[in-house]
PDB file of C-alpha atoms in Angstrom:
ATOM      1  CA  MET M   1     -14.217  12.251  -8.850  1.00  0.00           C
ATOM      2  CA  ALA M   2     -16.897   9.650  -8.172  1.00  0.00           C
ATOM      3  CA  THR M   3     -19.028  10.841  -5.244  1.00  0.00           C
ATOM      4  CA  THR M   4     -22.006   8.492  -5.300  1.00  0.00           C
ATOM      5  CA  ALA M   5     -23.863   7.378  -2.175  1.00  0.00           C
ATOM      6  CA  ARG M   6     -22.471   3.882  -2.738  1.00  0.00           C
ATOM      7  CA  ASN M   7     -18.911   5.189  -2.557  1.00  0.00           C
ATOM      8  CA  ARG M   8     -19.568   7.155   0.639  1.00  0.00           C
ATOM      9  CA  ALA M   9     -21.141   4.080   2.226  1.00  0.00           C
ATOM     10  CA  LEU M  10     -18.097   1.980   1.314  1.00  0.00           C
ATOM     11  CA  LEU M  11     -15.763   4.525   2.874  1.00  0.00           C
ATOM     12  CA  LEU M  12     -17.748   4.346   6.116  1.00  0.00           C
ATOM     13  CA  ALA M  13     -17.739   0.533   5.955  1.00  0.00           C
ATOM     14  CA  CYS M  14     -13.932   0.236   5.717  1.00  0.00           C
ATOM     15  CA  PRO M  15     -13.322   0.237   9.511  1.00  0.00           C
ATOM     16  CA  LEU M  16     -16.028  -2.405   9.985  1.00  0.00           C
ATOM     17  CA  LEU M  17     -14.510  -4.690   7.348  1.00  0.00           C
ATOM     18  CA  LEU M  18     -11.087  -4.399   8.937  1.00  0.00           C
ATOM     19  CA  ALA M  19     -12.463  -5.032  12.422  1.00  0.00           C
ATOM     20  CA  ALA M  20     -14.153  -8.214  11.182  1.00  0.00           C
ATOM     21  CA  ALA M  21     -10.783  -9.536  10.007  1.00  0.00           C
ATOM     22  CA  HIS M  22      -9.094  -8.842  13.359  1.00  0.00           C
ATOM     23  CA  PRO M  23      -9.448 -11.255  16.277  1.00  0.00           C
ATOM     24  CA  SER M  24     -11.091  -9.983  19.434  1.00  0.00           C
ATOM     25  CA  HIS M  25      -7.847 -10.330  21.393  1.00  0.00           C
ATOM     26  CA  ALA M  26      -4.562  -8.883  20.247  1.00  0.00           C
ATOM     27  CA  GLU M  27      -2.420 -11.803  19.122  1.00  0.00           C
ATOM     28  CA  PRO M  28       0.684 -11.596  16.910  1.00  0.00           C
ATOM     29  CA  PHE M  29       0.680 -12.731  13.299  1.00  0.00           C
ATOM     30  CA  GLU M  30       1.337 -16.442  12.931  1.00  0.00           C
ATOM     31  CA  ASN M  31       2.833 -15.913   9.484  1.00  0.00           C
ATOM     32  CA  ARG M  32       2.761 -13.704   6.409  1.00  0.00           C
ATOM     33  CA  TYR M  33       2.412 -14.369   2.703  1.00  0.00           C
ATOM     34  CA  LEU M  34       3.986 -11.881   0.303  1.00  0.00           C
ATOM     35  CA  HIS M  35       2.897 -12.061  -3.337  1.00  0.00           C
ATOM     36  CA  GLY M  36       4.218 -10.489  -6.490  1.00  0.00           C
ATOM     37  CA  MET M  37       1.421 -10.296  -9.080  1.00  0.00           C
ATOM     38  CA  ILE M  38       1.517 -10.154 -12.891  1.00  0.00           C
ATOM     39  CA  GLY M  39      -1.772 -10.344 -14.750  1.00  0.00           C
ATOM     40  CA  SER M  40      -4.069  -9.129 -17.481  1.00  0.00           C
ATOM     41  CA  PHE M  41      -7.548  -7.758 -18.010  1.00  0.00           C
ATOM     42  CA  ASP M  42      -9.590  -8.125 -21.205  1.00  0.00           C
ATOM     43  CA  SER M  43     -10.975  -4.600 -21.582  1.00  0.00           C
ATOM     44  CA  GLU M  44     -13.579  -5.344 -24.257  1.00  0.00           C
ATOM     45  CA  ALA M  45     -15.987  -2.379 -24.614  1.00  0.00           C
ATOM     46  CA  ALA M  46     -14.461  -0.834 -21.494  1.00  0.00           C
ATOM     47  CA  TRP M  47     -14.151   2.680 -22.934  1.00  0.00           C
ATOM     48  CA  THR M  48     -17.199   4.712 -23.929  1.00  0.00           C
ATOM     49  CA  ILE M  49     -17.137   8.252 -25.284  1.00  0.00           C
ATOM     50  CA  GLU M  50     -19.787  10.647 -26.608  1.00  0.00           C
ATOM     51  CA  ASP M  51     -19.671  13.069 -29.529  1.00  0.00           C
ATOM     52  CA  GLU M  52     -21.246  16.527 -29.561  1.00  0.00           C
ATOM     53  CA  ASN M  53     -24.609  14.975 -30.543  1.00  0.00           C
ATOM     54  CA  GLN M  54     -24.430  12.746 -27.422  1.00  0.00           C
ATOM     55  CA  ASP M  55     -24.154   9.628 -29.560  1.00  0.00           C
ATOM     56  CA  GLN M  56     -22.150   7.006 -27.683  1.00  0.00           C
ATOM     57  CA  TYR M  57     -19.209   5.040 -29.030  1.00  0.00           C
ATOM     58  CA  GLU M  58     -17.487   2.009 -27.526  1.00  0.00           C
ATOM     59  CA  ALA M  59     -13.963   0.667 -27.807  1.00  0.00           C
ATOM     60  CA  ASP M  60     -11.525  -1.413 -25.817  1.00  0.00           C
ATOM     61  CA  PHE M  61      -7.911  -1.077 -24.755  1.00  0.00           C
ATOM     62  CA  GLY M  62      -7.157  -4.645 -25.782  1.00  0.00           C
ATOM     63  CA  LYS M  63      -5.274  -6.380 -22.998  1.00  0.00           C
ATOM     64  CA  LEU M  64      -4.441  -4.272 -19.969  1.00  0.00           C
ATOM     65  CA  ILE M  65      -1.347  -5.659 -18.220  1.00  0.00           C
ATOM     66  CA  TYR M  66      -1.237  -5.348 -14.431  1.00  0.00           C
ATOM     67  CA  GLY M  67       1.721  -5.541 -12.093  1.00  0.00           C
ATOM     68  CA  GLY M  68       1.964  -5.189  -8.346  1.00  0.00           C
ATOM     69  CA  GLY M  69       1.961  -7.047  -5.081  1.00  0.00           C
ATOM     70  CA  ALA M  70      -0.107  -8.186  -2.114  1.00  0.00           C
ATOM     71  CA  ALA M  71       0.496  -9.184   1.492  1.00  0.00           C
ATOM     72  CA  GLN M  72      -1.642 -11.438   3.677  1.00  0.00           C
ATOM     73  CA  PHE M  73      -1.200 -11.356   7.459  1.00  0.00           C
ATOM     74  CA  ASN M  74      -2.473 -14.548   9.056  1.00  0.00           C
ATOM     75  CA  PHE M  75      -3.659 -14.808  12.677  1.00  0.00           C
ATOM     76  CA  SER M  76      -4.341 -18.562  12.765  1.00  0.00           C
ATOM     77  CA  SER M  77      -2.002 -21.506  13.272  1.00  0.00           C
ATOM     78  CA  GLY M  78      -4.448 -24.215  12.172  1.00  0.00           C
ATOM     79  CA  ILE M  79      -5.619 -25.606   8.867  1.00  0.00           C
ATOM     80  CA  PHE M  80      -7.975 -22.635   8.514  1.00  0.00           C
ATOM     81  CA  GLU M  81      -6.410 -19.192   8.230  1.00  0.00           C
ATOM     82  CA  TYR M  82      -7.837 -15.677   8.426  1.00  0.00           C
ATOM     83  CA  GLY M  83      -6.508 -12.145   8.613  1.00  0.00           C
ATOM     84  CA  TYR M  84      -5.775  -8.956   6.694  1.00  0.00           C
ATOM     85  CA  GLU M  85      -4.878  -8.515   3.055  1.00  0.00           C
ATOM     86  CA  SER M  86      -3.463  -5.402   1.416  1.00  0.00           C
ATOM     87  CA  ALA M  87      -2.551  -5.001  -2.254  1.00  0.00           C
ATOM     88  CA  GLY M  88      -1.441  -2.465  -4.836  1.00  0.00           C
ATOM     89  CA  LEU M  89      -1.627  -2.766  -8.631  1.00  0.00           C
ATOM     90  CA  ILE M  90      -0.635  -0.520 -11.513  1.00  0.00           C
ATOM     91  CA  SER M  91      -1.390  -0.580 -15.230  1.00  0.00           C
ATOM     92  CA  PHE M  92      -0.277   1.638 -18.105  1.00  0.00           C
ATOM     93  CA  LYS M  93      -1.109   1.727 -21.813  1.00  0.00           C
ATOM     94  CA  ASN M  94      -0.010   4.068 -24.591  1.00  0.00           C
ATOM     95  CA  ASP M  95      -1.827   3.036 -27.755  1.00  0.00           C
ATOM     96  CA  SER M  96      -4.634   3.789 -30.182  1.00  0.00           C
ATOM     97  CA  SER M  97      -8.198   2.592 -29.608  1.00  0.00           C
ATOM     98  CA  TYR M  98     -10.622   2.117 -32.478  1.00  0.00           C
ATOM     99  CA  PHE M  99     -14.331   2.933 -32.478  1.00  0.00           C
ATOM    100  CA  VAL M 100     -16.848   2.098 -35.218  1.00  0.00           C
ATOM    101  CA  LYS M 101     -20.228   3.798 -35.298  1.00  0.00           C
ATOM    102  CA  SER M 102     -23.088   3.968 -37.775  1.00  0.00           C
ATOM    103  CA  ASP M 103     -24.945   7.256 -37.322  1.00  0.00           C
ATOM    104  CA  GLY M 104     -27.858   7.761 -39.739  1.00  0.00           C
ATOM    105  CA  GLY M 105     -26.332   7.582 -43.206  1.00  0.00           C
ATOM    106  CA  LEU M 106     -22.761   8.104 -42.043  1.00  0.00           C
ATOM    107  CA  GLU M 107     -20.500   5.223 -41.191  1.00  0.00           C
ATOM    108  CA  ALA M 108     -17.120   6.108 -39.721  1.00  0.00           C
ATOM    109  CA  ALA M 109     -14.061   4.542 -38.189  1.00  0.00           C
ATOM    110  CA  ILE M 110     -12.675   6.594 -35.296  1.00  0.00           C
ATOM    111  CA  SER M 111      -9.131   6.234 -33.983  1.00  0.00           C
ATOM    112  CA  ILE M 112      -8.131   7.901 -30.704  1.00  0.00           C
ATOM    113  CA  LYS M 113      -4.530   7.771 -29.566  1.00  0.00           C
ATOM    114  CA  ASN M 114      -4.390   7.837 -25.794  1.00  0.00           C
ATOM    115  CA  GLN M 115      -2.158   7.526 -22.761  1.00  0.00           C
ATOM    116  CA  PHE M 116      -3.895   5.720 -19.917  1.00  0.00           C
ATOM    117  CA  TRP M 117      -2.656   4.754 -16.458  1.00  0.00           C
ATOM    118  CA  MET M 118      -4.296   3.544 -13.279  1.00  0.00           C
ATOM    119  CA  VAL M 119      -3.396   2.567  -9.713  1.00  0.00           C
ATOM    120  CA  ASP M 120      -5.569   0.188  -7.675  1.00  0.00           C
ATOM    121  CA  LEU M 121      -5.157  -0.006  -3.880  1.00  0.00           C
ATOM    122  CA  SER M 122      -7.121  -2.440  -1.723  1.00  0.00           C
ATOM    123  CA  LEU M 123      -7.385  -3.443   1.932  1.00  0.00           C
ATOM    124  CA  GLY M 124      -9.652  -6.245   3.106  1.00  0.00           C
ATOM    125  CA  GLY M 125      -9.933  -9.538   4.899  1.00  0.00           C
ATOM    126  CA  PHE M 126      -9.157 -13.089   3.776  1.00  0.00           C
ATOM    127  CA  VAL M 127      -9.893 -16.665   4.768  1.00  0.00           C
ATOM    128  CA  ALA M 128      -7.831 -19.628   3.598  1.00  0.00           C
ATOM    129  CA  ILE M 129      -7.493 -23.361   3.921  1.00  0.00           C
ATOM    130  CA  LYS M 130      -4.063 -24.991   4.154  1.00  0.00           C
ATOM    131  CA  PRO M 131      -4.524 -28.780   4.109  1.00  0.00           C
ATOM    132  CA  SER M 132      -0.769 -29.370   3.895  1.00  0.00           C
ATOM    133  CA  GLN M 133       2.485 -27.474   4.319  1.00  0.00           C
ATOM    134  CA  HIS M 134       2.808 -27.188   0.557  1.00  0.00           C
ATOM    135  CA  PHE M 135      -0.591 -25.981  -0.630  1.00  0.00           C
ATOM    136  CA  ARG M 136      -3.173 -23.378   0.342  1.00  0.00           C
ATOM    137  CA  ALA M 137      -6.261 -21.804  -1.229  1.00  0.00           C
ATOM    138  CA  TYR M 138      -7.824 -18.495  -0.226  1.00  0.00           C
ATOM    139  CA  ILE M 139     -10.573 -15.989  -0.893  1.00  0.00           C
ATOM    140  CA  SER M 140     -10.547 -12.314   0.043  1.00  0.00           C
ATOM    141  CA  ALA M 141     -12.766  -9.260  -0.231  1.00  0.00           C
ATOM    142  CA  GLY M 142     -12.917  -5.639   0.814  1.00  0.00           C
ATOM    143  CA  PRO M 143     -12.892  -2.053  -0.421  1.00  0.00           C
ATOM    144  CA  ASN M 144     -10.550  -0.807  -3.117  1.00  0.00           C
ATOM    145  CA  ILE M 145      -9.673   2.646  -4.425  1.00  0.00           C
ATOM    146  CA  THR M 146      -8.832   3.143  -8.109  1.00  0.00           C
ATOM    147  CA  PHE M 147      -6.972   6.213  -9.349  1.00  0.00           C
ATOM    148  CA  GLY M 148      -6.785   6.767 -13.095  1.00  0.00           C
ATOM    149  CA  SER M 149      -5.850   9.242 -15.789  1.00  0.00           C
ATOM    150  CA  ILE M 150      -6.228   9.464 -19.549  1.00  0.00           C
ATOM    151  CA  GLY M 151      -4.513  11.889 -21.899  1.00  0.00           C
ATOM    152  CA  ILE M 152      -5.731  12.713 -25.402  1.00  0.00           C
ATOM    153  CA  LYS M 153      -4.497  15.526 -27.635  1.00  0.00           C
ATOM    154  CA  GLU M 154      -6.869  17.171 -30.124  1.00  0.00           C
ATOM    155  CA  ASP M 155      -4.839  15.984 -33.108  1.00  0.00           C
ATOM    156  CA  ASP M 156      -4.857  12.403 -31.734  1.00  0.00           C
ATOM    157  CA  VAL M 157      -8.504  11.965 -32.825  1.00  0.00           C
ATOM    158  CA  THR M 158      -8.879  10.700 -36.386  1.00  0.00           C
ATOM    159  CA  ILE M 159     -12.369  10.327 -37.909  1.00  0.00           C
ATOM    160  CA  GLN M 160     -12.424   8.538 -41.241  1.00  0.00           C
ATOM    161  CA  PRO M 161     -15.854   8.454 -42.964  1.00  0.00           C
ATOM    162  CA  LEU M 162     -16.350   5.188 -44.832  1.00  0.00           C
ATOM    163  CA  ILE M 163     -19.721   5.915 -46.441  1.00  0.00           C
ATOM    164  CA  GLU M 164     -21.245   9.390 -46.669  1.00  0.00           C
ATOM    165  CA  ASN M 165     -24.941   9.420 -47.412  1.00  0.00           C
ATOM    166  CA  GLY M 166     -26.408  12.453 -45.735  1.00  0.00           C
ATOM    167  CA  GLY M 167     -25.517  11.471 -42.172  1.00  0.00           C
ATOM    168  CA  SER M 168     -24.754  13.964 -39.429  1.00  0.00           C
ATOM    169  CA  THR M 169     -21.207  15.137 -38.753  1.00  0.00           C
ATOM    170  CA  ILE M 170     -19.291  13.350 -36.005  1.00  0.00           C
ATOM    171  CA  VAL M 171     -17.348  15.717 -33.745  1.00  0.00           C
ATOM    172  CA  ILE M 172     -15.402  14.561 -30.675  1.00  0.00           C
ATOM    173  CA  ASN M 173     -13.537  17.087 -28.516  1.00  0.00           C
ATOM    174  CA  PRO M 174     -11.798  15.231 -25.660  1.00  0.00           C
ATOM    175  CA  ASP M 175      -9.989  16.914 -22.793  1.00  0.00           C
ATOM    176  CA  SER M 176      -6.195  16.907 -22.942  1.00  0.00           C
ATOM    177  CA  ARG M 177      -5.619  15.184 -19.568  1.00  0.00           C
ATOM    178  CA  GLU M 178      -8.264  14.040 -17.114  1.00  0.00           C
ATOM    179  CA  TYR M 179      -8.101  12.307 -13.705  1.00  0.00           C
ATOM    180  CA  ASP M 180     -10.646  10.453 -11.598  1.00  0.00           C
ATOM    181  CA  VAL M 181     -10.866   8.262  -8.506  1.00  0.00           C
ATOM    182  CA  ASP M 182     -13.444   5.605  -7.678  1.00  0.00           C
ATOM    183  CA  VAL M 183     -14.172   3.586  -4.529  1.00  0.00           C
ATOM    184  CA  SER M 184     -15.697   0.134  -4.946  1.00  0.00           C
ATOM    185  CA  LEU M 185     -15.392  -3.455  -3.707  1.00  0.00           C
ATOM    186  CA  TYR M 186     -13.117  -6.250  -4.845  1.00  0.00           C
ATOM    187  CA  GLY M 187     -13.246 -10.013  -4.508  1.00  0.00           C
ATOM    188  CA  LYS M 188     -10.403 -12.440  -5.131  1.00  0.00           C
ATOM    189  CA  ALA M 189      -9.846 -16.199  -5.131  1.00  0.00           C
ATOM    190  CA  GLY M 190      -6.562 -17.982  -5.542  1.00  0.00           C
ATOM    191  CA  PHE M 191      -4.282 -20.876  -4.686  1.00  0.00           C
ATOM    192  CA  GLU M 192      -0.558 -21.376  -4.300  1.00  0.00           C
ATOM    193  CA  PHE M 193       2.039 -24.078  -3.882  1.00  0.00           C
ATOM    194  CA  ILE M 194       4.564 -23.613  -1.080  1.00  0.00           C
ATOM    195  CA  PHE M 195       7.984 -25.138  -1.672  1.00  0.00           C
ATOM    196  CA  SER M 196      10.475 -26.336   0.921  1.00  0.00           C
ATOM    197  CA  ASN M 197      12.345 -22.998   0.862  1.00  0.00           C
ATOM    198  CA  ASP M 198       9.010 -21.203   1.513  1.00  0.00           C
ATOM    199  CA  PHE M 199       8.945 -19.829  -2.040  1.00  0.00           C
ATOM    200  CA  THR M 200       5.355 -19.720  -3.357  1.00  0.00           C
ATOM    201  CA  LEU M 201       3.916 -19.978  -6.853  1.00  0.00           C
ATOM    202  CA  GLY M 202       0.229 -19.815  -7.720  1.00  0.00           C
ATOM    203  CA  ALA M 203      -2.605 -18.092  -9.565  1.00  0.00           C
ATOM    204  CA  SER M 204      -5.552 -15.900  -8.667  1.00  0.00           C
ATOM    205  CA  ALA M 205      -8.626 -14.277 -10.198  1.00  0.00           C
ATOM    206  CA  ARG M 206      -9.867 -10.858  -9.077  1.00  0.00           C
ATOM    207  CA  LEU M 207     -13.071  -8.937  -9.761  1.00  0.00           C
ATOM    208  CA  THR M 208     -13.842  -5.266  -9.144  1.00  0.00           C
ATOM    209  CA  ASP M 209     -16.595  -2.893 -10.218  1.00  0.00           C
ATOM    210  CA  SER M 210     -14.680   0.332 -10.844  1.00  0.00           C
ATOM    211  CA  GLU M 211     -15.720   3.167 -13.139  1.00  0.00           C
ATOM    212  CA  LEU M 212     -13.496   6.136 -13.996  1.00  0.00           C
ATOM    213  CA  ASP M 213     -15.297   9.182 -15.419  1.00  0.00           C
ATOM    214  CA  PHE M 214     -12.963  11.344 -17.521  1.00  0.00           C
ATOM    215  CA  GLY M 215     -15.534  13.912 -18.650  1.00  0.00           C
ATOM    216  CA  LYS M 216     -15.304  14.671 -22.375  1.00  0.00           C
ATOM    217  CA  SER M 217     -12.625  11.977 -22.683  1.00  0.00           C
ATOM    218  CA  GLY M 218     -15.184   9.308 -21.833  1.00  0.00           C
ATOM    219  CA  THR M 219     -15.709   6.664 -19.171  1.00  0.00           C
ATOM    220  CA  VAL M 220     -13.569   3.589 -18.517  1.00  0.00           C
ATOM    221  CA  THR M 221     -15.357   0.689 -16.802  1.00  0.00           C
ATOM    222  CA  LEU M 222     -13.256  -2.030 -15.154  1.00  0.00           C
ATOM    223  CA  ASP M 223     -15.762  -4.723 -14.220  1.00  0.00           C
ATOM    224  CA  GLU M 224     -14.381  -7.903 -15.776  1.00  0.00           C
ATOM    225  CA  ILE M 225     -12.256 -10.621 -14.171  1.00  0.00           C
ATOM    226  CA  GLN M 226      -8.522  -9.974 -13.841  1.00  0.00           C
ATOM    227  CA  TYR M 227      -6.245 -13.036 -13.961  1.00  0.00           C
ATOM    228  CA  PHE M 228      -2.860 -13.198 -12.223  1.00  0.00           C
ATOM    229  CA  ILE M 229       0.196 -15.363 -11.809  1.00  0.00           C
ATOM    230  CA  THR M 230       1.493 -14.964  -8.250  1.00  0.00           C
ATOM    231  CA  PHE M 231       4.929 -15.642  -6.799  1.00  0.00           C
ATOM    232  CA  GLY M 232       6.472 -14.791  -3.485  1.00  0.00           C
ATOM    233  CA  LYS M 233       7.428 -16.099  -0.083  1.00  0.00           C
ATOM    234  CA  ALA M 234       5.805 -17.339   3.106  1.00  0.00           C
ATOM    235  CA  TYR M 235       7.244 -16.104   6.418  1.00  0.00           C
TER     236      TYR M 235
END
């Protein structure tokens, strides 16, 4: 579990961020926006793992596909909107990742079959502009919590030497199943079209700085932009 000073500070800051999004007087929500979200993340060099000699290897998961939803609760009735946003996302991948490393005189291709899943929960504030009844754009930010797990069996690691010329032996002994949780910040920007039946369709981009430490099974860093298609309804 990630227990850095940054994470503890973010946990303490959560109530302050939520208070900033709430008006000083208790007024009901003017409206709500519910979003379904389908998106992807290009996980290039997201996974790093070390062998017994502490040499580091990098690989990616390819495209991570996300699915989930978000809700925005608006307090304003004017062209400018503000309020709370909450969201939940999930991603799962069962595939092989490929590492290539040159270590002294030994070049090797390393294949690791893995089962990876993650859940991302966020709660923050948003501001938006709605110049017409049929279009709005918004930005949001706040803390998010990422839960993740990776599973690797010992016989799922395949090391294939390509050239042997006196190099050291590469040995990787991952754990069978590891879990971690990380607390960080997220930022998001998006827009949507609102149709006459209050159905919405739009797109958004989201950025986090999450890092999941799975011990001997390596570290997965999720710090690139995630892109989403959004659809839902305005109430």
